[in-house]
XYZ file of C-alpha atoms in Angstrom:
675
model
C 0.000 0.000 0.000
C 1.537 3.347 -0.984
C 2.056 5.665 1.928
C 0.578 8.692 0.184
C -1.009 7.963 -3.210
C -2.768 11.299 -3.554
C 0.076 13.427 -2.217
C -0.534 16.905 -0.854
C -3.725 17.347 -2.880
C -5.633 15.464 -0.187
C -4.645 18.154 2.296
C -3.969 21.484 0.630
C -7.205 21.887 -1.356
C -9.481 20.837 1.470
C -8.088 22.316 4.673
C -11.334 24.134 5.410
C -13.326 20.898 5.161
C -10.881 19.078 7.437
C -11.152 21.947 9.939
C -14.948 21.602 10.006
C -14.667 17.822 10.494
C -12.307 18.345 13.437
C -14.624 20.953 14.980
C -17.628 18.616 14.723
C -15.650 15.745 16.282
C -14.594 18.071 19.112
C -18.209 19.227 19.493
C -19.262 15.588 19.978
C -16.843 15.298 22.897
C -18.045 18.621 24.355
C -21.665 17.473 24.052
C -20.763 14.284 25.920
C -19.255 16.388 28.713
C -22.444 18.464 28.788
C -24.444 15.277 29.296
C -22.076 14.299 32.118
C -22.888 17.611 33.847
C -26.616 16.887 33.458
C -26.202 13.492 35.108
C -24.077 14.981 37.898
C -26.782 17.530 38.723
C -29.343 14.782 39.363
C -30.385 14.133 42.938
C -27.828 12.455 45.192
C -28.688 8.889 46.249
C -28.946 7.845 49.886
C -25.975 6.450 51.774
C -26.821 2.782 51.277
C -27.163 3.183 47.508
C -23.897 5.146 47.463
C -22.068 2.340 49.274
C -23.329 -0.358 46.904
C -22.578 1.744 43.807
C -19.145 2.543 45.229
C -18.359 -1.156 45.634
C -19.391 -1.785 42.008
C -17.243 1.106 40.760
C -14.267 -0.036 42.820
C -14.499 -3.577 41.460
C -14.833 -2.356 37.864
C -11.819 -0.041 38.172
C -9.721 -2.775 39.770
C -10.529 -5.145 36.924
C -9.817 -2.606 34.168
C -6.538 -1.618 35.831
C -5.305 -5.217 35.854
C -6.671 -5.903 32.379
C -4.968 -2.917 30.770
C -1.703 -3.593 32.585
C -1.705 -7.019 30.940
C -2.721 -5.605 27.557
C 0.048 -2.982 27.793
C 2.715 -5.704 27.880
C 1.321 -7.346 24.738
C 0.867 -3.922 23.133
C 4.513 -2.935 23.661
C 5.717 -6.159 22.034
C 3.440 -5.651 19.011
C 4.464 -1.978 18.797
C 8.136 -2.966 18.548
C 7.439 -5.666 15.943
C 5.425 -3.240 13.813
C 8.216 -0.656 14.080
C 10.830 -3.190 12.950
C 8.890 -4.713 10.043
C 6.485 -1.972 8.895
C 7.967 1.298 10.101
C 7.550 3.789 12.901
C 4.367 5.432 11.573
C 2.453 2.143 11.473
C 3.626 1.437 15.024
C 2.557 4.903 16.187
C -0.816 4.423 14.494
C -1.226 1.131 16.350
C -0.398 2.842 19.640
C -2.857 5.683 19.019
C -5.677 3.337 17.997
C -5.100 1.167 21.062
C -4.974 4.179 23.396
C -8.166 5.742 22.030
C -10.031 2.418 22.125
C -8.965 1.836 25.723
C -9.926 5.404 26.631
C -13.392 4.960 25.128
C -13.915 1.803 27.170
C -12.673 3.271 30.442
C -14.711 6.469 30.159
C -17.797 4.478 29.232
C -17.399 2.306 32.305
C -16.783 5.310 34.599
C -19.899 7.085 33.362
C -21.984 3.928 33.696
C -20.879 3.260 37.274
C -21.595 6.879 38.184
C -25.008 7.002 36.516
C -26.373 3.739 37.951
C -26.816 5.168 41.469
C -28.411 8.341 40.106
C -30.905 6.285 38.096
C -31.626 4.106 41.132
C -32.513 7.206 43.155
C -34.487 8.822 40.316
C -36.537 5.659 39.735
C -37.888 6.020 43.286
C -39.479 9.276 42.075
C -40.728 8.949 38.467
C -40.174 6.648 35.510
C -39.685 9.660 33.223
C -36.830 11.094 35.283
C -35.075 7.734 35.590
C -35.434 7.071 31.856
C -33.948 10.433 30.864
C -30.969 9.944 33.198
C -30.264 6.402 32.012
C -30.366 7.463 28.357
C -28.162 10.507 29.002
C -25.625 8.287 30.791
C -25.533 5.916 27.819
C -25.324 8.798 25.340
C -22.167 10.083 27.052
C -20.351 6.946 25.953
C -21.870 7.084 22.470
C -20.771 10.632 21.706
C -17.334 10.155 23.223
C -16.771 7.121 21.002
C -17.734 8.833 17.735
C -15.969 12.064 18.717
C -12.720 10.353 19.657
C -12.917 8.050 16.635
C -13.460 10.749 14.031
C -10.966 13.105 15.679
C -8.307 10.396 15.887
C -8.636 9.270 12.263
C -8.778 12.800 10.837
C -5.862 14.262 12.789
C -3.684 11.193 12.268
C -4.302 11.286 8.512
C -3.568 15.009 8.360
C -0.324 14.571 10.289
C 0.984 11.458 8.506
C -0.742 11.285 5.080
C 0.094 7.583 5.346
C -2.635 5.060 4.579
C -0.668 2.095 5.900
C -0.261 3.978 9.186
C -4.042 4.488 9.142
C -4.438 0.712 8.880
C -2.114 0.453 11.897
C -4.463 2.719 13.832
C -7.348 0.395 12.996
C -5.273 -2.595 14.087
C -4.604 -1.034 17.494
C -8.283 -0.267 18.040
C -9.330 -3.780 16.971
C -6.819 -5.565 19.157
C -7.914 -3.653 22.266
C -11.502 -4.440 21.364
C -10.797 -8.188 21.334
C -9.212 -7.967 24.776
C -12.099 -5.835 26.084
C -14.733 -8.156 24.650
C -13.024 -11.366 25.752
C -11.788 -10.214 29.160
C -14.915 -8.282 30.064
C -17.179 -10.983 28.664
C -15.479 -13.787 30.591
C -15.635 -11.688 33.766
C -19.300 -10.769 33.546
C -20.616 -14.190 32.580
C -18.483 -16.194 35.011
C -19.859 -14.028 37.808
C -23.392 -14.283 36.428
C -23.239 -18.079 36.109
C -21.939 -18.469 39.654
C -24.546 -16.105 41.073
C -27.469 -17.727 39.234
C -26.665 -21.407 39.716
C -26.230 -21.189 43.472
C -28.384 -18.181 44.331
C -31.404 -18.740 42.111
C -31.435 -22.487 41.557
C -30.006 -23.902 44.781
C -30.977 -21.276 47.362
C -34.070 -19.853 45.681
C -33.117 -16.227 46.340
C -33.592 -13.333 43.861
C -30.975 -12.449 41.245
C -29.616 -9.364 43.020
C -30.114 -10.487 46.601
C -27.358 -9.000 48.843
C -26.994 -12.397 50.544
C -25.446 -13.798 47.352
C -21.617 -13.572 47.613
C -21.331 -13.187 43.799
C -23.786 -10.301 43.489
C -21.198 -7.480 43.435
C -19.048 -9.336 40.893
C -22.183 -9.782 38.763
C -22.973 -6.052 38.898
C -19.355 -5.161 38.074
C -19.524 -7.494 35.093
C -22.424 -5.597 33.540
C -20.145 -2.564 33.259
C -16.839 -4.114 32.163
C -18.573 -6.458 29.731
C -21.490 -4.589 28.217
C -20.444 -0.969 28.686
C -16.640 -0.897 28.373
C -16.682 -3.869 25.977
C -19.291 -2.465 23.588
C -17.660 0.991 23.652
C -14.316 -0.493 22.584
C -16.046 -2.793 20.074
C -18.004 -0.127 18.223
C -15.154 2.364 18.502
C -12.898 0.044 16.550
C -15.645 -0.816 14.027
C -16.274 2.899 13.505
C -12.578 3.711 13.092
C -11.797 0.664 10.946
C -14.718 1.305 8.577
C -13.744 4.946 8.011
C -10.063 4.030 7.569
C -10.847 1.082 5.267
C -13.086 3.255 3.076
C -10.334 5.882 2.818
C -7.769 3.222 1.901
C -10.080 1.634 -0.667
C -10.915 5.042 -2.131
C -7.228 5.876 -2.519
C -6.595 2.565 -4.281
C -9.558 3.009 -6.653
C -9.601 6.743 -7.450
C -6.973 9.368 -8.166
C -8.851 12.107 -6.313
C -8.859 13.413 -2.757
C -12.673 13.267 -2.701
C -12.501 9.501 -2.178
C -10.562 10.104 1.029
C -12.609 12.911 2.483
C -16.133 11.657 1.704
C -16.311 9.055 4.533
C -15.000 11.668 6.985
C -17.626 14.226 5.974
C -20.438 11.659 6.112
C -19.320 10.670 9.616
C -19.186 14.317 10.684
C -22.706 15.198 9.525
C -23.952 12.008 11.208
C -22.667 13.301 14.543
C -24.730 16.470 14.039
C -27.762 14.279 13.238
C -27.287 12.194 16.366
C -26.936 15.238 18.633
C -30.216 16.633 17.290
C -31.838 13.194 17.600
C -31.181 13.008 21.362
C -33.902 15.636 21.846
C -36.437 13.249 20.287
C -35.867 10.583 22.941
C -38.823 11.237 25.237
C -41.358 8.988 26.939
C -44.901 9.590 25.727
C -48.120 9.071 27.632
C -48.062 5.366 26.848
C -44.643 5.067 28.519
C -43.313 2.914 25.685
C -39.630 2.805 26.653
C -38.408 0.880 23.614
C -40.460 3.138 21.359
C -38.864 6.222 22.901
C -35.380 4.875 22.200
C -36.316 3.911 18.645
C -37.596 7.467 18.063
C -34.079 8.736 18.710
C -32.540 6.249 16.284
C -35.197 7.029 13.653
C -34.634 10.779 14.004
C -30.872 10.296 13.627
C -31.372 8.202 10.482
C -33.853 10.613 8.877
C -31.726 13.704 9.549
C -28.620 11.906 8.263
C -30.471 10.868 5.107
C -31.311 14.514 4.426
C -27.813 15.827 5.170
C -26.182 13.119 3.053
C -27.760 14.549 -0.136
C -25.650 17.732 -0.476
C -22.530 15.979 0.791
C -22.704 13.153 -1.749
C -23.747 15.570 -4.516
C -20.583 17.577 -3.797
C -18.145 14.648 -4.123
C -19.769 11.997 -6.366
C -18.815 13.724 -9.614
C -15.134 13.730 -8.673
C -15.356 9.929 -8.428
C -16.972 9.548 -11.847
C -20.272 8.555 -10.244
C -23.701 10.181 -10.161
C -25.213 11.414 -6.899
C -27.869 8.709 -6.995
C -25.247 5.957 -7.411
C -23.719 6.824 -4.042
C -26.786 8.186 -2.272
C -28.821 4.979 -2.564
C -26.042 2.868 -0.897
C -26.013 5.415 1.939
C -29.787 4.984 2.355
C -29.357 1.215 2.259
C -26.883 1.449 5.150
C -29.454 3.333 7.249
C -32.198 0.892 6.257
C -29.951 -2.046 7.113
C -29.475 -0.760 10.660
C -33.245 -0.595 11.173
C -33.784 -4.001 9.582
C -31.276 -5.566 11.984
C -32.921 -3.745 14.908
C -36.365 -5.069 14.032
C -35.252 -8.628 13.230
C -33.354 -8.950 16.499
C -36.186 -7.349 18.459
C -38.511 -10.015 17.035
C -36.236 -12.846 18.117
C -35.366 -11.491 21.572
C -38.391 -9.536 22.836
C -40.821 -11.104 25.295
C -43.692 -9.860 23.122
C -42.918 -12.182 20.222
C -43.193 -15.910 19.531
C -39.518 -17.027 19.524
C -38.974 -16.092 23.182
C -42.389 -17.456 24.159
C -41.593 -20.754 22.402
C -38.465 -21.161 24.523
C -40.448 -20.320 27.652
C -43.131 -22.907 26.798
C -40.453 -25.509 26.059
C -39.162 -24.925 29.600
C -42.331 -26.581 30.931
C -41.008 -29.889 29.612
C -37.665 -29.509 31.359
C -34.114 -28.234 31.041
C -33.220 -30.238 27.920
C -36.144 -28.983 25.820
C -35.353 -25.404 26.813
C -31.794 -25.855 25.534
C -32.909 -27.601 22.324
C -35.462 -24.933 21.351
C -33.062 -22.145 22.359
C -30.366 -23.523 20.065
C -32.914 -23.847 17.253
C -34.079 -20.231 17.653
C -30.470 -19.002 17.617
C -29.758 -20.849 14.372
C -33.011 -19.680 12.785
C -32.235 -16.064 13.697
C -29.404 -15.962 11.131
C -31.757 -16.299 8.129
C -33.246 -12.794 7.836
C -30.003 -10.916 8.631
C -28.267 -12.854 5.848
C -31.046 -11.929 3.409
C -31.015 -8.185 4.169
C -27.209 -7.937 4.262
C -26.932 -9.873 0.990
C -29.450 -7.536 -0.636
C -27.519 -4.514 0.667
C -24.264 -5.882 -0.785
C -25.755 -6.672 -4.199
C -27.569 -3.355 -4.673
C -24.683 -1.216 -3.389
C -22.194 -3.052 -5.599
C -24.469 -2.860 -8.646
C -24.797 0.913 -8.239
C -21.245 1.995 -7.388
C -19.006 -1.042 -7.239
C -17.103 -1.941 -4.105
C -16.866 1.737 -3.121
C -20.674 1.779 -2.975
C -20.511 -1.051 -0.443
C -17.975 0.949 1.566
C -20.325 3.961 1.646
C -23.129 1.634 2.758
C -20.944 0.503 5.675
C -20.042 4.081 6.630
C -23.742 4.998 6.540
C -24.675 2.064 8.758
C -22.116 3.224 11.291
C -23.390 6.802 11.128
C -25.816 5.675 13.844
C -22.993 4.573 16.144
C -23.561 7.342 18.709
C -27.212 6.397 19.177
C -26.494 2.661 19.025
C -23.960 2.881 21.862
C -26.353 5.113 23.831
C -28.968 2.347 23.591
C -26.468 -0.333 24.516
C -25.000 1.509 27.511
C -28.537 2.224 28.695
C -28.781 -1.529 29.377
C -26.065 -2.010 32.039
C -27.004 1.319 33.681
C -30.611 0.254 34.228
C -29.580 -3.300 35.120
C -27.274 -1.936 37.806
C -29.931 0.507 39.047
C -32.502 -2.259 39.510
C -29.923 -4.480 41.213
C -28.734 -1.700 43.532
C -32.299 -1.022 44.707
C -32.852 -4.718 45.399
C -29.563 -4.951 47.290
C -30.526 -1.836 49.252
C -33.654 -3.613 50.463
C -36.173 -1.425 48.661
C -39.686 -2.822 48.216
C -40.998 -4.195 44.934
C -43.254 -1.141 44.577
C -40.292 1.239 44.907
C -38.314 -0.818 42.385
C -41.127 -0.745 39.812
C -39.706 1.992 37.591
C -36.170 0.570 37.648
C -37.458 -2.920 36.837
C -39.453 -1.515 33.890
C -36.344 0.183 32.518
C -34.248 -2.949 33.085
C -36.720 -5.219 31.273
C -36.199 -3.154 28.103
C -32.419 -2.985 28.601
C -31.993 -6.662 27.789
C -33.573 -6.153 24.376
C -31.570 -2.975 23.661
C -28.341 -4.869 24.322
C -29.420 -7.633 21.946
C -30.417 -5.354 19.055
C -27.272 -3.240 19.340
C -25.140 -6.393 19.225
C -26.854 -7.342 15.967
C -26.007 -3.949 14.453
C -22.420 -4.320 15.693
C -22.153 -7.748 14.033
C -23.708 -6.550 10.761
C -21.390 -3.555 10.616
C -18.418 -5.814 11.376
C -19.232 -7.969 8.349
C -19.515 -4.960 6.027
C -16.321 -3.430 7.436
C -14.504 -6.728 6.924
C -15.712 -6.940 3.322
C -14.394 -3.419 2.693
C -11.053 -4.425 4.223
C -10.968 -7.576 2.085
C -11.657 -5.478 -1.015
C -8.737 -3.226 -0.074
C -6.584 -6.356 0.298
C -7.506 -7.659 -3.164
C -7.189 -4.191 -4.748
C -3.717 -3.873 -3.246
C -2.780 -7.123 -4.998
C -4.221 -5.865 -8.301
C -2.381 -2.537 -8.017
C 0.892 -4.360 -7.361
C 0.652 -5.994 -10.785
C 0.414 -9.510 -9.362
C -1.822 -11.837 -11.370
C -3.857 -13.598 -8.712
C -7.235 -15.343 -9.001
C -9.125 -16.646 -5.982
C -10.234 -19.924 -7.542
C -11.691 -22.846 -5.575
C -9.644 -25.187 -7.754
C -6.531 -23.871 -5.969
C -5.815 -26.090 -2.904
C -4.114 -23.283 -1.004
C -7.301 -21.221 -1.170
C -9.357 -24.172 0.059
C -6.968 -24.610 2.987
C -7.249 -20.888 3.720
C -11.052 -21.081 3.662
C -11.012 -23.957 6.143
C -8.557 -22.245 8.478
C -10.523 -18.996 8.329
C -13.767 -20.820 8.991
C -12.122 -22.464 11.987
C -11.164 -19.192 13.713
C -14.644 -18.128 14.955
C -15.285 -21.613 16.326
C -11.912 -21.671 18.040
C -12.536 -18.275 19.634
C -16.086 -19.151 20.689
C -14.892 -22.456 22.159
C -12.134 -20.738 24.144
C -14.550 -18.100 25.443
C -17.218 -20.592 26.492
C -14.665 -22.870 28.126
C -13.190 -19.923 30.025
C -16.625 -18.901 31.332
C -17.344 -22.505 32.323
C -14.061 -22.853 34.238
C -14.265 -19.474 35.964
C -17.997 -19.878 36.630
C -17.321 -23.246 38.251
C -14.827 -21.634 40.614
C -17.374 -18.949 41.526
C -19.980 -21.640 42.205
C -17.561 -23.396 44.561
C -16.759 -20.125 46.356
C -20.419 -19.143 46.747
C -21.280 -22.594 48.082
C -18.335 -22.405 50.497
C -19.493 -19.091 51.883
C -23.070 -20.269 52.341
C -21.724 -23.381 54.042
C -19.037 -21.859 56.264
C -20.280 -18.349 57.108
C -23.239 -18.736 59.394
C -25.931 -16.115 59.178
C -25.684 -15.248 55.468
C -29.107 -16.618 54.581
C -30.626 -14.995 57.651
C -29.096 -11.640 56.705
C -27.133 -11.347 59.952
C -23.712 -11.907 58.322
C -22.202 -10.135 55.312
C -20.827 -12.258 52.440
C -17.214 -11.861 51.311
C -17.974 -10.159 47.987
C -14.316 -9.456 47.221
C -13.448 -13.165 46.984
C -15.713 -13.675 43.953
C -14.509 -10.439 42.353
C -10.920 -11.631 42.684
C -11.668 -15.075 41.214
C -13.306 -13.753 38.044
C -10.720 -10.979 37.614
C -7.793 -13.393 37.620
C -9.569 -15.960 35.459
C -10.704 -13.501 32.770
C -7.278 -11.905 32.366
C -5.553 -15.289 32.182
C -8.015 -16.829 29.733
C -8.149 -13.928 27.256
C -4.493 -14.154 26.219
C -4.138 -17.422 24.267
C -7.075 -17.014 21.825
C -5.980 -13.449 21.064
C -2.430 -14.601 20.290
C -3.779 -17.295 17.931
C -5.964 -14.739 16.111
C -2.944 -12.488 15.496
C -0.432 -15.205 14.637
C -2.484 -17.498 12.364
C -3.055 -15.050 9.450
C 0.636 -14.084 9.554
C 1.711 -17.735 9.362
C -0.757 -18.493 6.560
C 0.381 -15.432 4.606
C 4.091 -16.207 4.813
C 3.894 -19.991 4.537
C 1.065 -20.432 1.999
C 0.988 -17.049 0.241
C -1.593 -14.355 -0.514
C -4.054 -16.812 -2.099
C -4.401 -18.837 1.095
C -4.548 -15.674 3.181
C -7.388 -14.372 1.003
C -9.220 -17.648 1.523
C -8.705 -17.353 5.276
C -10.265 -13.874 5.273
C -13.403 -15.012 3.438
C -13.780 -18.136 5.589
C -13.489 -16.064 8.742
C -16.070 -13.495 7.573
C -18.658 -16.109 6.551
C -18.546 -18.442 9.549
C -17.925 -15.526 11.925
C -21.161 -13.871 10.871
C -23.264 -17.004 11.414
C -21.680 -17.920 14.737
C -21.879 -14.367 16.092
C -25.528 -13.786 15.109
C -26.761 -17.173 16.327
C -24.986 -16.776 19.664
C -25.866 -13.130 20.313
C -29.522 -13.468 19.327
C -30.040 -16.947 20.768
C -28.533 -15.891 24.089
C -30.817 -12.858 24.250
C -33.850 -15.053 23.557
C -32.870 -17.454 26.362
C -32.502 -14.536 28.771
C -35.886 -13.025 27.970
C -37.604 -16.428 28.082
C -36.570 -16.558 31.730
C -37.877 -13.027 32.288
C -41.138 -13.909 30.513
C -41.753 -16.631 33.079
C -40.684 -14.337 35.936
C -43.394 -11.901 34.825
C -45.943 -14.441 36.066
C -46.402 -16.565 32.952
C -46.317 -20.386 32.868
C -46.246 -20.741 36.651
C -43.981 -17.827 37.537
C -40.757 -17.705 39.508
C -41.163 -20.799 41.651
C -42.254 -23.187 38.920
C -40.248 -26.034 37.345
C -40.415 -24.094 34.071
C -38.549 -21.208 35.707
C -35.751 -23.506 36.896
C -35.346 -24.843 33.341
C -35.374 -21.271 31.991
C -32.634 -20.280 34.457
C -30.508 -23.101 33.049
C -31.142 -21.865 29.509
C -30.292 -18.312 30.512
C -27.088 -19.536 32.150
C -26.061 -21.235 28.902
C -27.146 -18.220 26.856
C -25.229 -15.687 28.925
C -21.730 -16.547 27.629
C -23.260 -17.012 24.174
C -24.576 -13.452 23.934
C -22.097 -11.556 26.108
C -18.763 -13.339 25.651
C -18.334 -15.600 22.635
C -20.659 -13.910 20.108
C -19.493 -10.297 20.602
C -15.791 -11.267 20.657
C -16.098 -12.501 17.071
C -16.809 -8.934 15.828
C -13.318 -7.516 16.371
C -11.723 -10.837 15.446
C -13.154 -10.642 11.908
C -11.599 -7.215 11.417
C -8.280 -7.988 13.099
C -7.430 -10.771 10.645
C -8.399 -8.553 7.687
C -6.318 -5.621 8.937
C -3.319 -7.880 9.552
C -3.634 -9.154 5.974
C -3.733 -5.587 4.687
C -0.637 -4.662 6.693
C 1.492 -7.623 5.583
C 0.385 -7.919 1.943
C 3.392 -5.942 0.640
C 5.687 -8.387 2.454
C 4.194 -11.581 0.996
C 3.435 -10.694 -2.648
């Protein structure tokens, strides 16, 4: 990949546009800080709520500190290797991408653990007040992610004018995202499994009962897994998609417009999302999910309008008509909504898939698992159809660059998507804190209502994250193949070539290997938590009576150590395997590996993320009083299904997103060394 194929033209003729992009990115960060001030001004919680929230925050910070200390060691080694083999600018890009991704995750977690207590207190007053606070807390993370992402990419490009270094930035962001998803996911689900199996099933106590020794670890996990993990995940998808579109544009067109268009589209989308936050309001019907969807819809509609003059300005420079690029941008927005609605259907308590799993629970644990697996597999069908249609239409209109614009458009909703996702752990924590504080069911009503929607918001945002990961990976793969074409190498990806078949098989293996490692890690760590919780119930007299306090720190320590230890090996394999395939078997096999990884990764990620969400809400459907309620045999079977589904939807499935992009970015970085 040439360092600077469009030379100074990309900078000198468009400095004013770059300045506006930088100002909008900075405005996104300022708006996030404004939202922080709004949350801070909310009423202070009582002392008991403060103490519980403080313990959650302390545990989350302790975990992130140890996690990032471990990541830093691996990061320094990779930084030095990149410097030696690919140059200092690629290494610096890697460092910047990693730092910004980590920062997005840490800030997201800090905001979440500060907002949860405020929402808990507000929910004792009105549902409206608690809803506004929980959304504002989630939106802080969303606008910080898009602001930092756009600012980082734009400034780094302006300073270096080096596209390979830009790929290095994407690599750094992706690698941190894998660690955040794996480490945080293992932590949260190991704690959740331990808390549920002993607390709910064996002792028959509620999920967030303060007598459960694993309850604090479980609450910490919601933040380090869902909040910090999703922030890092979508940050890297956002950055990688913009960078990949710029790289592809530079390889395809001899004009600076191909480089600046994705940046401008991302900038106007931030403006759209800021305006859209004022549409997120509860109506008289108190439809919480509907209120959140109004914000996403407003963001999409405003973006669709603002895209028209932007695309009209640059399409001609690319030899394309406005309509050829504008329709792919609309398809990207439509695709986001399609994935929202499909996942909502498969994971909401209102619809048949979740109710089928709940009804199967009446027959026992095995039938719950069987139907849950079937629903997860079935849930891949419609996403494949809509994504395939998006690919075909975008490519037909504007070639592979049309697909890239479709991906950028899909990610234009990133701010609102992260706001919806971070809303989930905030409300989950708020409901749990109130239960731990001993508040009555009537007092907890508003928080429980918010929490019941949070599970669906987390599921639908994961689907968008997975869909965007697939499109981003396809754009990266196109850049990889275009790089080969531009080098003058005559290379056909033919299935009659055994090296390509081997690459396809190895690439298809990667998602299964990662998912297996993640599930096994949760099983091992969860087993240790189960043993610890049982020990405390057995040896500390008075826990069940409420006269003795459990040793919460012991469970926090177990899952912290286990998650950090277990996240290392699969990450090393993901980084090393494409390098080995590239150098030992050549670019053909590496291309096959990329395609195999994208295809199987999409199916595994969707089936796990959606199936796990359906299992979770099937349990909640029964807890709402259906099919015998909380103390029925059906509920016990549903708890088992939820326990299996938890690492599916929050550990293994989401970790595949960054993995798909990491292998593609590595291929793009090393292609000049293996041709």
